[in-house]
Coordinates of C-alpha atoms and ligand atoms in Angstrom, one line a residue:
M200 CA 31.3 -7.0 -11.9
N201 CA 28.1 -7.7 -10.0
I202 CA 25.8 -4.8 -10.7
I203 CA 22.6 -6.2 -9.2
Q204 CA 22.2 -4.5 -5.9
T205 CA 20.2 -5.7 -2.9
P206 CA 17.5 -3.4 -1.6
Y207 CA 19.8 -2.4 1.2
E208 CA 22.7 -1.5 -1.2
Q209 CA 20.2 0.4 -3.3
R210 CA 19.2 2.4 -0.2
R211 CA 22.8 3.1 0.7
T212 CA 23.4 4.3 -2.8
R213 CA 20.4 6.6 -2.6
L214 CA 21.5 8.0 0.7
L215 CA 25.0 8.6 -0.5
E216 CA 23.6 10.6 -3.5
K217 CA 21.4 12.7 -1.2
M218 CA 24.4 13.4 1.1
R219 CA 26.5 14.5 -1.9
R220 CA 29.6 15.2 0.3
G221 CA 30.5 14.1 3.8
I222 CA 30.5 11.1 6.1
A223 CA 27.5 9.4 7.7
I224 CA 27.8 7.4 10.9
I225 CA 24.8 5.3 11.9
P226 CA 25.1 3.0 14.9
T227 CA 22.7 0.2 15.6
A228 CA 20.8 -0.1 18.9
P229 CA 22.5 -1.2 22.1
E230 CA 21.6 -4.3 23.9
V231 CA 19.5 -3.4 27.0
A232 CA 19.7 -5.1 30.4
R233 CA 16.3 -6.1 31.8
N234 CA 17.5 -7.3 35.2
G235 CA 20.3 -9.4 36.6
D236 CA 21.9 -11.2 33.7
S237 CA 18.8 -11.0 31.5
H238 CA 18.5 -8.7 28.5
Y239 CA 15.4 -7.4 26.7
S240 CA 15.0 -9.3 23.4
Y241 CA 17.4 -7.5 21.0
R242 CA 16.0 -5.2 18.4
H243 CA 18.3 -3.5 15.9
D244 CA 18.0 0.2 15.2
S245 CA 15.5 0.7 12.3
N246 CA 17.6 3.2 10.3
F247 CA 20.7 1.0 10.6
Y248 CA 18.8 -2.1 9.5
Y249 CA 17.1 -0.2 6.7
L250 CA 20.5 0.5 5.2
S251 CA 22.3 -2.7 6.1
G252 CA 20.0 -5.7 6.6
F253 CA 22.4 -6.6 9.4
S254 CA 20.8 -7.5 12.7
E255 CA 23.7 -8.1 15.1
P256 CA 24.3 -5.7 18.0
E257 CA 27.5 -3.8 18.3
A258 CA 27.6 -2.6 14.7
V259 CA 28.0 0.8 13.0
L260 CA 27.4 1.8 9.4
V261 CA 29.8 4.4 7.9
L262 CA 29.1 5.9 4.5
V263 CA 31.5 8.3 2.8
A264 CA 29.9 10.3 0.0
G265 CA 31.7 12.0 -2.9
S266 CA 33.4 11.0 -6.1
E267 CA 34.3 7.6 -4.8
P268 CA 31.4 6.7 -2.4
Q269 CA 32.1 4.0 0.1
A270 CA 30.0 1.9 2.5
M271 CA 31.6 0.4 5.5
L272 CA 30.5 -1.8 8.3
F273 CA 32.0 -2.1 11.8
C274 CA 30.9 -5.3 13.6
R275 CA 31.9 -7.8 16.2
E276 CA 34.8 -10.1 15.3
K277 CA 34.4 -13.8 15.0
N278 CA 34.9 -15.3 18.5
L279 CA 34.5 -19.1 18.7
E280 CA 34.5 -19.0 22.4
R281 CA 31.6 -16.5 22.6
E282 CA 29.8 -18.2 19.7
I283 CA 29.6 -21.4 21.8
W284 CA 27.6 -19.4 24.3
D285 CA 25.7 -16.8 22.3
G286 CA 25.6 -18.2 18.8
H287 CA 26.8 -17.2 15.3
R288 CA 28.6 -13.9 14.6
F289 CA 29.4 -13.0 11.0
G290 CA 32.6 -11.2 11.7
P291 CA 33.8 -8.5 9.3
D292 CA 35.0 -10.6 6.4
A293 CA 31.8 -12.7 6.0
A294 CA 29.6 -9.6 6.7
R295 CA 31.4 -7.6 4.0
E296 CA 30.8 -10.3 1.5
Q297 CA 27.3 -11.2 2.5
F298 CA 25.9 -7.7 3.0
G299 CA 27.7 -6.1 0.1
F300 CA 29.9 -3.6 1.8
D301 CA 33.0 -2.1 0.3
A302 CA 34.9 -2.8 3.5
A303 CA 34.2 -4.1 7.0
Y304 CA 36.3 -3.8 10.2
P305 CA 36.2 -5.1 13.8
I306 CA 34.0 -2.8 16.0
A307 CA 37.0 -2.3 18.3
Q308 CA 38.7 -0.3 15.5
L309 CA 35.9 2.2 15.1
D310 CA 37.3 5.2 17.0
E311 CA 40.7 4.9 15.4
K312 CA 39.3 4.5 11.8
L313 CA 36.7 7.2 12.3
A314 CA 39.3 9.7 13.4
G315 CA 41.0 9.2 10.0
L316 CA 37.7 9.0 7.9
M317 CA 36.3 12.2 9.4
G318 CA 39.3 14.2 8.4
N319 CA 38.6 16.8 5.7
Q320 CA 35.0 15.8 5.3
P321 CA 32.8 18.8 5.0
A322 CA 29.8 17.4 6.8
L323 CA 28.9 14.8 9.4
F324 CA 25.6 13.0 8.9
Y325 CA 24.6 11.5 12.2
P326 CA 21.4 11.0 14.3
L327 CA 22.4 13.6 16.9
G328 CA 20.3 13.5 20.1
H329 CA 19.1 9.9 19.6
D330 CA 21.6 8.3 22.1
A331 CA 23.5 10.4 24.6
A332 CA 26.4 8.0 24.9
W333 CA 27.0 7.9 21.2
D334 CA 26.6 11.7 20.9
Q335 CA 29.4 12.0 23.4
R336 CA 31.6 9.5 21.7
I337 CA 31.2 11.0 18.2
L338 CA 31.5 14.6 19.3
K339 CA 34.7 13.7 21.2
L340 CA 36.1 12.0 18.0
R341 CA 35.2 15.1 16.0
G342 CA 37.0 17.2 18.7
A343 CA 40.1 15.1 18.3
V344 CA 40.0 15.7 14.6
Q345 CA 39.5 19.5 15.2
A346 CA 42.7 19.4 17.4
K347 CA 44.7 18.4 14.3
A348 CA 43.9 21.7 12.6
R349 CA 47.6 22.8 12.7
S350 CA 48.6 19.8 10.6
G351 CA 46.1 20.9 7.9
I352 CA 43.3 18.4 8.7
R353 CA 39.8 19.8 9.0
A354 CA 37.0 18.3 11.0
P355 CA 33.4 18.3 9.5
D356 CA 32.1 21.9 10.0
E357 CA 28.5 20.9 9.5
I358 CA 26.6 18.3 11.5
C359 CA 23.4 17.2 9.7
D360 CA 20.7 15.0 11.3
V361 CA 20.8 12.0 8.9
R362 CA 17.3 11.1 10.1
T363 CA 16.0 14.0 8.0
L364 CA 17.1 12.2 4.8
L365 CA 16.1 8.8 6.1
R366 CA 12.6 9.5 7.2
E367 CA 11.7 10.8 3.8
M368 CA 13.3 7.7 2.2
R369 CA 11.5 5.4 4.6
L370 CA 8.1 7.0 4.0
F371 CA 8.0 5.5 0.5
K372 CA 8.0 1.8 0.8
D373 CA 9.8 -0.2 -1.9
G374 CA 8.7 -3.5 -3.3
H375 CA 10.9 -5.5 -0.9
E376 CA 9.4 -3.7 2.1
L377 CA 5.8 -4.1 0.8
S378 CA 6.2 -7.8 0.4
I379 CA 7.4 -8.1 4.0
M380 CA 4.6 -5.8 5.2
R381 CA 2.0 -8.0 3.4
R382 CA 3.4 -11.0 5.2
A383 CA 3.3 -9.3 8.6
A384 CA -0.3 -8.2 7.9
A385 CA -1.4 -11.6 6.8
I386 CA 0.0 -13.3 10.0
S387 CA -1.6 -10.6 12.2
A388 CA -5.0 -11.1 10.4
R389 CA -4.7 -14.9 11.1
A390 CA -4.0 -14.1 14.8
H391 CA -7.2 -11.9 15.0
R392 CA -9.3 -14.7 13.4
R393 CA -7.8 -17.2 15.9
A394 CA -8.7 -14.9 18.8
M395 CA -12.3 -14.6 17.6
Q396 CA -12.6 -18.4 17.3
F397 CA -11.1 -18.9 20.7
T398 CA -12.8 -16.3 22.8
R399 CA -15.6 -17.3 25.3
P400 CA -17.1 -15.7 28.4
G401 CA -15.1 -16.5 31.5
Q402 CA -11.7 -16.5 29.9
F403 CA -9.1 -14.0 30.9
E404 CA -7.7 -11.4 28.6
Y405 CA -4.3 -12.9 28.8
E406 CA -5.6 -16.2 27.5
V407 CA -6.6 -14.5 24.3
E408 CA -3.3 -12.7 24.2
A409 CA -1.6 -16.1 24.4
E410 CA -3.5 -17.2 21.3
L411 CA -2.4 -14.1 19.4
L412 CA 1.3 -14.7 20.3
H413 CA 0.9 -18.3 19.4
E414 CA -0.3 -17.5 15.9
F415 CA 2.4 -14.9 15.4
C416 CA 5.2 -17.2 16.5
R417 CA 4.1 -20.3 14.6
H418 CA 4.4 -18.3 11.4
G419 CA 7.9 -17.1 12.3
A420 CA 6.9 -13.7 13.7
R421 CA 8.7 -14.1 17.1
H422 CA 7.7 -10.7 18.4
P423 CA 4.7 -8.4 18.5
A424 CA 5.4 -5.0 16.9
Y425 CA 4.1 -3.4 20.1
T426 CA 2.5 -4.7 23.3
S427 CA -0.9 -6.2 22.5
I428 CA -4.0 -4.5 23.8
V429 CA -6.6 -7.1 24.8
A430 CA -9.3 -5.1 26.5
G431 CA -12.7 -6.5 27.6
G432 CA -15.7 -4.3 28.4
A433 CA -14.8 -1.0 30.0
N434 CA -11.1 -1.6 29.5
A435 CA -11.5 -0.9 25.8
C436 CA -12.1 2.8 26.8
V437 CA -8.5 3.0 28.1
L438 CA -6.6 3.7 24.8
H439 CA -3.3 2.1 25.8
Y440 CA -4.7 -0.7 28.1
I441 CA -2.0 -3.4 28.4
E442 CA -2.7 -5.1 31.7
N443 CA -4.6 -7.8 29.9
D444 CA -5.5 -9.5 33.2
A445 CA -9.3 -9.1 33.5
Q446 CA -12.0 -11.9 33.1
L447 CA -14.2 -11.6 30.0
K448 CA -17.9 -11.2 30.7
D449 CA -20.8 -12.5 28.8
G450 CA -22.4 -9.5 27.0
D451 CA -19.1 -7.4 26.8
L452 CA -17.2 -6.5 23.7
L453 CA -13.5 -7.4 23.4
L454 CA -11.1 -4.9 21.7
I455 CA -7.9 -6.3 20.4
D456 CA -5.1 -4.1 19.1
A457 CA -2.3 -6.4 18.1
G458 CA 0.2 -6.9 15.3
C459 CA 3.3 -8.8 14.8
E460 CA 6.7 -7.7 13.5
V461 CA 8.2 -9.6 10.6
D462 CA 11.8 -9.1 9.4
G463 CA 11.8 -5.7 11.1
Y464 CA 8.4 -4.5 9.8
A465 CA 5.3 -3.8 11.8
S466 CA 1.7 -4.6 11.3
D467 CA -1.1 -3.0 13.4
I468 CA -4.6 -4.3 13.5
T469 CA -7.5 -3.6 15.8
R470 CA -10.7 -5.6 15.8
C471 CA -13.7 -5.6 18.3
F472 CA -16.1 -8.4 18.7
P473 CA -18.6 -9.7 21.3
V474 CA -17.2 -12.1 23.9
N475 CA -20.3 -14.3 23.5
G476 CA -20.3 -14.1 19.7
R477 CA -23.4 -11.9 19.2
F478 CA -23.5 -8.1 19.2
S479 CA -26.2 -6.5 21.4
P480 CA -28.4 -3.9 19.6
A481 CA -26.5 -1.1 21.3
Q482 CA -23.1 -2.5 20.6
K483 CA -24.1 -3.1 17.0
D484 CA -25.3 0.5 16.6
V485 CA -22.0 1.9 17.7
Y486 CA -20.0 -0.7 15.8
E487 CA -21.7 0.1 12.5
I488 CA -21.0 3.8 12.9
V489 CA -17.2 3.2 13.5
L490 CA -17.2 0.8 10.6
A491 CA -18.8 3.3 8.3
A492 CA -16.3 5.9 9.5
Q493 CA -13.5 3.6 8.7
S494 CA -14.9 2.8 5.2
A495 CA -15.1 6.5 4.5
A496 CA -11.6 7.1 5.7
I497 CA -10.2 4.2 3.7
A498 CA -11.9 5.6 0.6
A499 CA -10.2 8.9 1.2
A500 CA -6.8 7.3 1.5
R501 CA -5.8 7.8 -2.1
P502 CA -3.2 9.7 -4.1
D503 CA -3.4 13.4 -4.2
N504 CA -5.6 13.6 -1.1
T505 CA -3.9 15.2 1.8
W506 CA -2.9 13.3 5.0
D507 CA -5.8 14.6 6.9
A508 CA -8.5 13.7 4.3
P509 CA -9.1 10.2 5.9
H510 CA -9.3 11.7 9.3
N511 CA -11.8 14.3 8.2
A512 CA -13.9 11.7 6.3
A513 CA -14.0 9.6 9.5
L514 CA -14.9 12.6 11.6
R515 CA -18.0 13.5 9.5
V516 CA -19.4 10.0 9.8
L517 CA -18.6 9.8 13.5
A518 CA -20.1 13.2 14.2
Q519 CA -23.4 12.2 12.5
G520 CA -23.4 8.9 14.4
F521 CA -22.8 10.6 17.7
I522 CA -25.8 12.8 17.0
D523 CA -27.9 9.8 16.1
L524 CA -26.9 8.1 19.3
K525 CA -27.7 11.2 21.3
L526 CA -24.1 11.5 22.4
C527 CA -23.7 14.9 20.8
C528 CA -26.3 17.5 19.8
G529 CA -26.5 20.1 17.0
S530 CA -25.5 19.7 13.4
V531 CA -22.5 17.8 12.0
D532 CA -20.8 21.1 11.3
A533 CA -21.5 22.3 14.8
V534 CA -20.2 19.1 16.4
L535 CA -17.0 19.4 14.3
E536 CA -16.6 23.1 15.0
S537 CA -17.1 22.7 18.8
E538 CA -15.1 19.5 18.9
S539 CA -17.7 18.0 21.2
Y540 CA -17.0 14.7 19.4
K541 CA -13.6 14.6 21.3
K542 CA -15.3 13.3 24.4
F543 CA -15.9 10.1 22.5
Y544 CA -13.1 10.1 19.8
M545 CA -10.0 11.8 21.1
H546 CA -7.2 10.4 18.8
R547 CA -6.4 10.8 15.2
T548 CA -7.4 8.4 12.5
G549 CA -3.9 6.9 11.7
H550 CA -0.2 7.2 11.5
W551 CA 2.6 6.1 9.1
L552 CA 3.4 2.4 9.4
G553 CA 6.7 0.7 8.5
M554 CA 9.7 -0.5 10.5
D555 CA 8.3 1.3 13.5
V556 CA 4.7 0.9 14.2
H557 CA 4.4 4.7 14.4
D558 CA 6.8 5.1 11.5
V559 CA 8.9 8.0 10.6
G560 CA 7.9 10.6 8.0
D561 CA 6.7 14.1 8.1
Y562 CA 2.9 14.7 8.3
K563 CA 3.2 18.3 7.1
I564 CA 5.3 20.1 4.7
G565 CA 5.6 23.6 6.1
D566 CA 2.2 24.5 7.4
N567 CA 0.3 22.1 5.1
W568 CA -0.7 18.5 5.5
R569 CA 1.3 16.5 3.0
T570 CA -0.2 14.8 -0.1
L571 CA -0.7 11.1 -0.1
Q572 CA 1.4 9.3 -2.7
P573 CA 1.9 5.7 -3.9
G574 CA 4.2 3.7 -1.6
M575 CA 3.1 5.5 1.6
A576 CA 1.8 3.1 4.2
L577 CA -0.5 4.2 7.0
T578 CA -3.1 2.9 9.4
V579 CA -6.8 3.8 9.3
E580 CA -8.2 3.5 12.8
P581 CA -11.2 5.5 13.9
G582 CA -12.9 4.6 17.2
C583 CA -15.5 5.5 19.8
Y584 CA -15.0 5.3 23.5
I585 CA -18.1 5.9 25.7
R586 CA -17.4 6.4 29.4
P587 CA -20.4 6.4 31.9
A588 CA -21.8 10.0 32.4
D589 CA -25.1 11.5 33.3
D590 CA -25.6 12.9 29.9
V591 CA -24.8 9.6 28.1
P592 CA -27.5 7.0 27.4
Q593 CA -26.9 4.2 29.9
A594 CA -27.2 1.5 27.2
L595 CA -24.0 2.8 25.6
W596 CA -21.8 3.0 28.8
D597 CA -18.5 1.3 28.6
I598 CA -18.6 0.5 25.0
G599 CA -15.2 1.0 23.4
I600 CA -14.6 0.3 19.7
R601 CA -11.8 0.8 17.3
I602 CA -11.3 -0.7 13.9
E603 CA -7.9 -0.5 12.4
D604 CA -6.4 -1.6 9.1
D605 CA -3.1 -1.2 7.4
V606 CA -3.2 0.6 4.0
V607 CA -0.7 1.3 1.3
I608 CA -1.4 4.1 -1.2
T609 CA -1.3 2.9 -4.8
A610 CA -1.5 4.7 -8.2
Q611 CA -5.2 3.8 -8.4
G612 CA -6.2 4.3 -4.8
N613 CA -5.0 2.0 -2.1
E614 CA -4.3 -1.6 -1.0
V615 CA -5.7 -2.8 2.3
L616 CA -3.1 -5.2 3.7
T617 CA -5.1 -6.5 6.6
G618 CA -8.5 -7.3 4.9
A619 CA -8.3 -11.0 6.0
A620 CA -9.2 -10.0 9.5
P621 CA -13.1 -10.2 9.7
K622 CA -14.7 -6.8 10.2
S623 CA -18.4 -6.8 9.3
V624 CA -20.9 -7.8 11.9
A625 CA -22.0 -10.7 9.7
Q626 CA -18.4 -11.9 9.1
I627 CA -17.5 -11.7 12.8
E628 CA -20.7 -13.4 14.1
G629 CA -20.4 -16.0 11.3
L630 CA -16.9 -17.0 12.3
M631 CA -17.7 -17.0 16.0
M632 CA -20.8 -19.2 15.5
Q633 CA -18.7 -21.8 13.6
S634 CA -16.2 -22.2 16.4
Ligands
LIG829 N1 -1.2 -0.1 18.2 C1 -0.7 1.2 18.2 C2 -1.6 2.1 17.4 O1 -2.6 1.7 16.9 O2 -1.3 3.2 17.1
MN830 MN1 -2.2 2.2 14.9
MN831 MN1 -3.1 -0.4 16.7

């Protein structure tokens, strides 16, 4: 017997243990039409892929827990005619073999088989509320099983959101996930270096975006993990700026928030640098404050600190910096207490990172921020966004800076996955001067 399990099989086994009794039904994502006959580039459902490694559309994972646990896949049948047009499909037999399922069936048999499999199961584990069409289909199937009550067959009484179990599992990255995330981070760091080497006054933001995408793609990362933000000058003060169509001006900063997806895992890096390769004194003053805030936050991202420790560490440095720059007045404690810093720093310092760029995982347990533990992956991304205002020194107007790295908590502290993207003033100016 083959006892060595793939990471996907190991995760299925763990989920089956956590379920104890019942049936789990986890569909992958649907294909989505863009317009006419075009579809958006297909992206599997993260939970489905986490448990299967299977990236074809029209597939459903079914797990039956209990004394004889079973993992089943429903997927598209082989279809040589369709494969001529759309490419390879595994089909149930090859999929069962290759992805380690106990059984695999054509997706067309899903309803019929589920009606049997749901019978006499005490609980249904399903992502209820995620997709209305699936909700309707699954609840209708459960209704059909309920209608068999007189023949002694019971439908699952309990419906549990399977995502509750999965988000806790996904929060702790295993070795397989970390090796993919390191690769995604390294490719994204190369893309940021390339952007720094390429950028000149007079270019358009989309030209720099093209360099990022080129570097992602040439390393096999075909898609960004989210729409790249390439924001010159004042555009950097729009947190979710994605137009990327303005011309870059001599003397402005360029903020790039871009990361690729590799094998279903996201990276998420932000760097800011001067379009002409040299920080002005005012830009440098603000940049050094954000960088110091980020260093303090990364230092606080370690086991046994709570989730908000990095944020609080960044806030103290930013508050002092904003006082020094005459953006805020009073003491650090007063700035934190009054939240006057929020005019210039209005977001939090990070989020969980994984298959989704804003990954799943609870931030609080009950009323308390949760404790950081080895295997958790997060971003650390303080910033400062200064819009023109009468009470703001004019030299600082329209400066928008964010510095973002991807960090994994380790037993000793943390591992920064994205350190290859230059970040100090000297590193950035040095790289841009060479190019
Ligand atoms: N790029 C999305 C974020 O930084 O949260
Ligand atoms: Mn982020
Ligand atoms: Mn980002």
